Amino acid sequence: MTPTQNISLKPFHSFGCEVNAAYFTTIESSQSLESALDWCKQHNKPFLVLGSGSNMLFTKQVDALVLKMEIKGIQKTNETASAVYLSVGAGENWHHFVSYCVQKGWGGIENLSLIPGTVGAAPIQNIGAYGVEVKETIENITAYDTHNGEWVKLNKLDCDFGYRNSLFKKEKNRYIICKVDFCLQKQPKLRIDYGAIREVLHQKEIQNPSLEDVSNAVILIRTQKLPDPKKIGNAGSFFKNPTISKEQFEALKIKNDDIMAFPISDIAYKLAAGWLIEHCGWKGVKKGNIGCYEKQALVIVNYGNGTGQEILDFSKEIIQSVLEKFGVELEREVNIY
Ligand SMILES: Cc1cc2nc3c(=O)[nH]c(=O)nc-3n(C[C@H](O)[C@H](O)[C@H](O)COP(=O)(O)OP(=O)(O)OC[C@H]3O[C@@H](n4cnc5c(N)ncnc54)[C@H](O)[C@@H]3O)c2cc1C
């Protein structure tokens, strides 16, 4: 394995910042992963796993071997009267995989249509949208455990999935995911309770929606609300929705009657980070090359030649002002390098 040296990562991440990697290689198989890791050992270099870079913020040059995951393949491994089992390569494009399943009539991930990225990265932050999280359909994950130098097969409980979280995020850089096994439904139970989906179906006068109708509704909502990274650099939601105690929520509610939040247990609430940011006056604010997207305050955008450091600094200002106004500390969802 001979990596490419000193390569620009601008085309390989959705913020589109100009940054170079010292070494870069593509990973098409488990064998190519093993030889790339051998190379790192021999040359005493760290590695950085990259999918399609839609949840990465590069704030400095990458002095590591970038492993660009390209392992392909969608294989049906089993089928019952009600379910189909699929094994999918980490380098498959997530939305292509969703479209493939929707076309086949296999349900469970249609609400996750059009989320950018690869299949292998989907479990990292347990991607979610419109009331569905990917953990609901994941059965097993095949990964290389770089701590113990061995291949492991982890089941969904091992993966310790949470809200935008998992074992893979908690033990950063330990596991390199090569294959994800899914179980999808042949008689799908559609999840159309989310307000915006209902509204689109209503507008289109669709009373008995198909998987394709739901997927198309999600695609429509997303294209209207979120910036296209091919046109404006961004990584989707920059921050997580914060969890606060019931007491803290009740205190905030007295001063902010319309605060957007929902209970997640008897003692905790999840707040809409976008609402907090918007009510600090950030929505649509532009500073140089960087801005807070005018249609969705959760999204930080790079209008042109912004650097990762400028984006990070901008996010710090947002965190500080939300903390000052509401006493709530926002956590970044994006992976910072
Ligand atoms: C416009 C836009 C909208 C978005 N909307 C959503 C949304 O609705 N819901 C949501 O959850 N996310 C959303 N995201 C975030 C992003 O799409 C997801 O986090 C996606 O899973 C990232 O995939 P990726 O292949 O681009 O990963 P990358 O950005 O390349 O990597 C993300 C992290 O995962 C690690 N990683 C990647 N692949 C592997 C692997 N095979 N093994 C081990 N580690 C790996 C990387 O090291 C990094 O830490 C959005 C992003 C954009 C740009």
XYZ file of C-alpha atoms and ligand atoms in Angstrom:
390
model
C 0.000 0.000 0.000
C 1.437 3.354 -1.041
C -0.676 6.315 0.057
C -1.086 9.524 -1.907
C 0.810 12.321 -0.182
C -0.183 15.887 0.610
C -3.676 15.840 -0.867
C -6.385 18.524 -0.549
C -9.414 17.353 1.476
C -11.604 20.158 0.094
C -13.562 17.789 -2.215
C -13.877 15.161 0.523
C -15.927 17.031 3.144
C -19.161 18.992 2.994
C -17.902 22.207 4.668
C -15.497 22.541 1.731
C -12.674 24.150 3.746
C -9.204 24.198 2.240
C -7.115 21.732 4.248
C -4.524 19.112 3.323
C -3.934 15.555 4.490
C -0.360 14.297 4.742
C -1.401 10.806 3.524
C -4.563 9.470 1.873
C -5.782 6.095 0.677
C -9.084 4.479 -0.246
C -10.295 1.338 1.540
C -12.163 -1.070 -0.771
C -11.965 -4.255 1.322
C -11.086 -5.615 4.760
C -7.689 -6.657 3.339
C -6.938 -3.127 2.130
C -7.868 -1.839 5.603
C -5.422 -4.256 7.242
C -2.572 -3.223 4.928
C -3.307 0.483 5.511
C -3.184 -0.075 9.287
C 0.091 -2.005 8.864
C 1.476 0.987 6.978
C 0.479 3.265 9.905
C 2.303 0.963 12.340
C 5.440 0.769 10.179
C 5.554 4.548 9.674
C 4.375 5.431 13.175
C 1.493 7.533 11.841
C -2.064 7.886 13.183
C -5.089 7.256 10.943
C -8.321 9.138 10.367
C -11.400 7.319 9.054
C -13.442 9.294 6.545
C -16.798 8.451 5.005
C -18.088 11.232 2.788
C -17.078 13.968 5.224
C -20.591 15.319 5.811
C -20.159 15.489 9.579
C -16.542 16.682 9.780
C -14.996 20.052 10.536
C -11.290 20.251 9.742
C -9.645 23.028 11.746
C -6.034 22.110 10.928
C -3.887 20.130 8.492
C -4.333 16.391 8.901
C -1.017 14.814 9.838
C -2.349 11.270 9.524
C -3.262 8.629 6.967
C -6.827 9.345 5.854
C -8.717 6.079 5.259
C -11.514 6.925 2.814
C -14.080 4.139 3.212
C -15.137 2.707 -0.172
C -16.221 -0.847 0.734
C -19.262 -1.531 -1.457
C -22.025 -4.111 -1.729
C -25.615 -4.756 -0.642
C -26.289 -8.436 0.029
C -29.513 -10.116 1.082
C -28.484 -12.658 3.742
C -31.898 -13.940 4.887
C -35.613 -13.445 4.400
C -38.692 -14.430 6.406
C -42.398 -13.794 5.816
C -42.131 -10.418 7.526
C -38.505 -9.301 7.304
C -35.504 -9.063 5.050
C -31.910 -9.111 6.307
C -29.247 -7.138 4.447
C -25.503 -6.841 4.834
C -24.164 -3.541 3.492
C -20.603 -2.301 2.838
C -19.505 0.731 4.873
C -18.679 2.747 1.746
C -22.166 2.527 0.206
C -23.878 5.885 -0.116
C -26.593 6.108 2.581
C -29.291 7.684 0.419
C -28.696 5.198 -2.430
C -29.189 2.395 0.083
C -32.430 3.992 1.352
C -33.716 4.422 -2.237
C -32.834 0.790 -3.045
C -34.873 -0.422 -0.029
C -37.794 1.901 -0.805
C -37.918 0.586 -4.390
C -37.933 -3.003 -3.127
C -40.773 -2.183 -0.685
C -38.648 -2.796 2.426
C -39.488 -0.364 5.208
C -37.791 1.117 8.266
C -35.374 3.730 6.929
C -37.547 5.777 4.521
C -37.728 8.679 7.032
C -33.913 8.840 6.813
C -33.996 9.620 3.073
C -31.473 12.129 1.735
C -29.226 12.198 4.819
C -25.768 12.673 3.306
C -23.005 10.202 4.098
C -22.033 6.566 4.000
C -23.644 3.466 5.484
C -20.570 2.887 7.688
C -20.874 6.301 9.329
C -24.627 6.018 9.994
C -24.162 4.084 13.289
C -21.432 6.457 14.556
C -23.879 9.142 15.661
C -26.968 6.916 15.241
C -28.339 9.141 12.477
C -31.896 10.230 12.947
C -34.606 12.344 11.379
C -38.389 12.736 11.461
C -38.928 10.465 14.458
C -36.701 7.573 13.312
C -33.159 6.548 14.286
C -30.979 4.112 12.365
C -30.448 1.959 15.494
C -34.015 0.640 15.065
C -33.015 -1.327 11.949
C -29.410 -2.308 12.771
C -28.763 -5.941 13.744
C -24.942 -6.294 13.748
C -21.833 -4.365 12.865
C -18.575 -5.831 11.611
C -15.631 -3.658 12.584
C -11.902 -3.781 13.098
C -11.012 -3.146 16.735
C -7.762 -1.185 16.492
C -7.099 -1.468 20.256
C -7.004 -5.257 20.243
C -5.992 -5.679 16.591
C -8.893 -8.018 15.754
C -12.142 -8.208 13.787
C -15.293 -8.026 15.899
C -18.987 -8.508 15.262
C -21.032 -6.250 17.556
C -24.764 -6.634 18.069
C -27.064 -3.650 18.554
C -26.829 -3.822 22.363
C -23.010 -3.814 22.198
C -23.249 -0.631 20.110
C -24.762 1.299 23.071
C -26.810 3.577 20.826
C -28.234 6.836 22.203
C -29.365 10.182 20.841
C -26.682 11.086 18.237
C -24.384 8.784 20.134
C -22.978 5.256 20.193
C -20.091 3.141 21.406
C -18.182 4.319 18.305
C -18.475 7.972 19.312
C -17.681 7.242 22.950
C -14.588 5.173 22.081
C -13.430 7.489 19.320
C -11.104 5.991 16.679
C -11.197 2.515 18.226
C -13.511 0.712 15.781
C -13.413 0.929 11.988
C -16.790 -0.174 10.635
C -16.656 -2.222 7.443
C -20.117 -3.781 7.250
C -23.551 -3.027 8.725
C -26.322 -5.669 8.928
C -29.902 -4.392 8.760
C -33.325 -5.935 9.292
C -36.115 -4.255 7.314
C -39.856 -4.903 7.273
C -41.727 -6.385 4.347
C -45.057 -5.033 5.622
C -43.787 -1.643 6.751
C -45.401 0.346 9.539
C -45.097 3.898 8.255
C -44.032 6.653 10.660
C -45.895 9.734 9.493
C -46.717 11.400 12.817
C -44.083 14.059 12.333
C -45.951 17.307 11.563
C -44.078 18.272 8.413
C -44.522 14.815 6.816
C -48.252 14.842 7.566
C -48.553 18.316 6.065
C -46.854 17.338 2.774
C -48.992 14.190 2.441
C -52.094 16.264 3.159
C -51.117 18.919 0.591
C -50.585 16.198 -2.000
C -53.931 14.633 -1.014
C -52.282 11.263 -0.285
C -54.464 9.317 2.131
C -52.818 5.881 2.053
C -49.141 6.686 1.575
C -46.663 4.162 0.218
C -43.017 3.903 1.308
C -42.145 5.964 -1.750
C -44.656 8.704 -0.811
C -43.085 9.006 2.655
C -39.557 9.034 1.224
C -40.549 11.695 -1.331
C -42.191 13.809 1.392
C -38.991 13.672 3.461
C -36.887 14.576 0.404
C -39.140 17.551 -0.325
C -39.033 18.843 3.273
C -35.255 18.449 3.451
C -34.568 20.188 0.132
C -36.754 23.128 1.169
C -35.245 23.475 4.653
C -31.571 22.513 4.423
C -28.765 23.967 2.320
C -27.339 21.686 -0.389
C -23.664 21.113 0.564
C -22.778 21.094 -3.167
C -23.833 24.745 -3.254
C -23.196 26.011 0.305
C -20.732 24.300 2.647
C -22.348 22.866 5.788
C -22.590 19.724 7.906
C -26.322 19.732 8.687
C -27.158 20.353 12.353
C -24.048 21.749 13.986
C -25.360 21.261 17.538
C -27.278 18.548 19.392
C -30.635 19.267 21.009
C -29.714 19.656 24.704
C -31.312 17.623 27.492
C -32.216 19.504 30.673
C -33.934 18.623 33.947
C -37.674 19.104 34.432
C -36.947 21.835 37.022
C -34.683 23.728 34.621
C -37.320 23.416 31.888
C -40.072 24.737 34.167
C -37.912 27.723 35.151
C -37.175 28.505 31.471
C -40.849 28.119 30.537
C -41.871 30.885 32.987
C -39.736 33.418 31.111
C -40.131 31.892 27.628
C -43.700 30.773 27.146
C -43.179 29.509 23.568
C -39.933 27.594 24.206
C -39.733 24.478 22.013
C -39.177 21.334 24.070
C -40.568 17.859 24.650
C -40.396 15.501 27.635
C -38.097 12.492 27.244
C -38.747 11.032 30.706
C -40.461 11.991 33.970
C -37.441 14.068 34.948
C -35.915 15.351 31.691
C -36.757 17.490 28.650
C -35.102 17.872 25.294
C -34.895 21.461 24.020
C -34.835 22.464 20.349
C -31.326 23.891 19.933
C -32.493 25.718 16.783
C -35.112 27.621 18.824
C -32.513 28.674 21.422
C -30.085 29.875 18.730
C -32.820 31.709 16.827
C -33.977 33.439 20.019
C -30.438 34.701 20.607
C -30.776 36.475 17.255
C -28.371 34.313 15.230
C -30.634 33.088 12.427
C -29.401 34.548 9.118
C -26.396 36.306 10.746
C -23.316 36.389 8.499
C -19.771 37.140 9.655
C -17.288 37.203 6.797
C -17.453 33.830 5.072
C -19.412 32.106 7.838
C -23.072 32.297 8.766
C -26.033 30.863 10.578
C -28.365 29.546 7.847
C -31.376 31.795 7.259
C -33.892 28.929 7.060
C -32.577 26.771 9.914
C -30.605 28.249 12.819
C -29.070 24.861 13.742
C -26.994 24.885 10.559
C -23.716 26.801 10.286
C -22.709 27.527 6.704
C -19.493 28.298 4.874
C -20.408 30.807 2.163
C -17.071 30.569 0.405
C -13.530 30.459 1.578
C -14.133 30.146 5.316
C -11.660 28.097 7.332
C -12.484 25.377 9.831
C -11.087 27.588 12.600
C -13.440 30.447 11.603
C -16.386 28.029 11.708
C -15.284 26.743 15.121
C -14.917 30.324 16.448
C -18.384 31.221 15.116
C -19.843 28.152 16.870
C -18.139 29.228 20.135
C -19.885 32.612 19.934
C -23.252 30.868 19.495
C -22.579 28.522 22.431
C -21.611 31.487 24.632
C -24.675 33.566 23.805
C -27.087 30.632 24.350
C -25.375 29.962 27.692
C -25.686 33.610 28.737
C -29.349 33.971 27.714
C -30.758 30.579 28.710
C -28.150 28.982 31.014
C -27.986 25.978 28.654
C -24.688 24.733 27.217
C -24.941 23.505 23.612
C -22.857 20.514 22.549
C -21.522 20.213 19.008
C -22.812 17.330 16.888
C -20.131 17.763 14.219
C -16.797 15.922 14.598
C -13.958 18.412 15.021
C -10.480 17.550 13.832
C -27.102 18.800 4.677
C -26.855 17.812 5.781
C -27.935 17.279 6.451
C -27.737 16.325 7.492
N -28.822 15.814 8.121
C -28.670 14.902 9.106
C -29.812 14.335 9.758
O -30.949 14.616 9.433
N -29.587 13.434 10.762
C -28.329 13.059 11.132
O -28.210 12.234 12.048
N -27.231 13.578 10.523
C -27.370 14.476 9.524
N -26.273 15.009 8.897
C -24.914 14.601 9.325
C -24.298 13.487 8.446
O -25.005 13.341 7.255
C -24.266 12.138 9.182
O -23.582 12.262 10.405
C -23.598 11.049 8.341
O -23.787 9.794 8.955
C -22.101 11.279 8.129
O -21.646 10.327 7.192
P -20.247 10.491 6.487
O -20.000 9.254 5.697
O -20.216 11.755 5.720
O -19.280 10.539 7.733
P -17.991 11.470 7.947
O -18.421 12.884 8.092
O -16.970 11.156 6.939
O -17.500 10.942 9.370
C -18.226 11.220 10.544
C -17.528 10.524 11.724
O -17.624 9.110 11.591
C -16.343 8.509 11.497
N -16.485 7.434 10.507
C -16.951 7.548 9.229
N -17.021 6.344 8.653
C -16.593 5.436 9.566
C -16.424 4.021 9.562
N -16.715 3.278 8.493
N -15.926 3.423 10.696
C -15.619 4.155 11.780
N -15.743 5.502 11.837
C -16.243 6.134 10.742
C -15.388 9.619 11.102
O -14.068 9.369 11.572
C -16.032 10.804 11.813
O -15.655 10.832 13.173
C -26.426 15.941 7.852
C -25.328 16.481 7.158
C -25.539 17.408 6.133
C -24.360 17.963 5.382
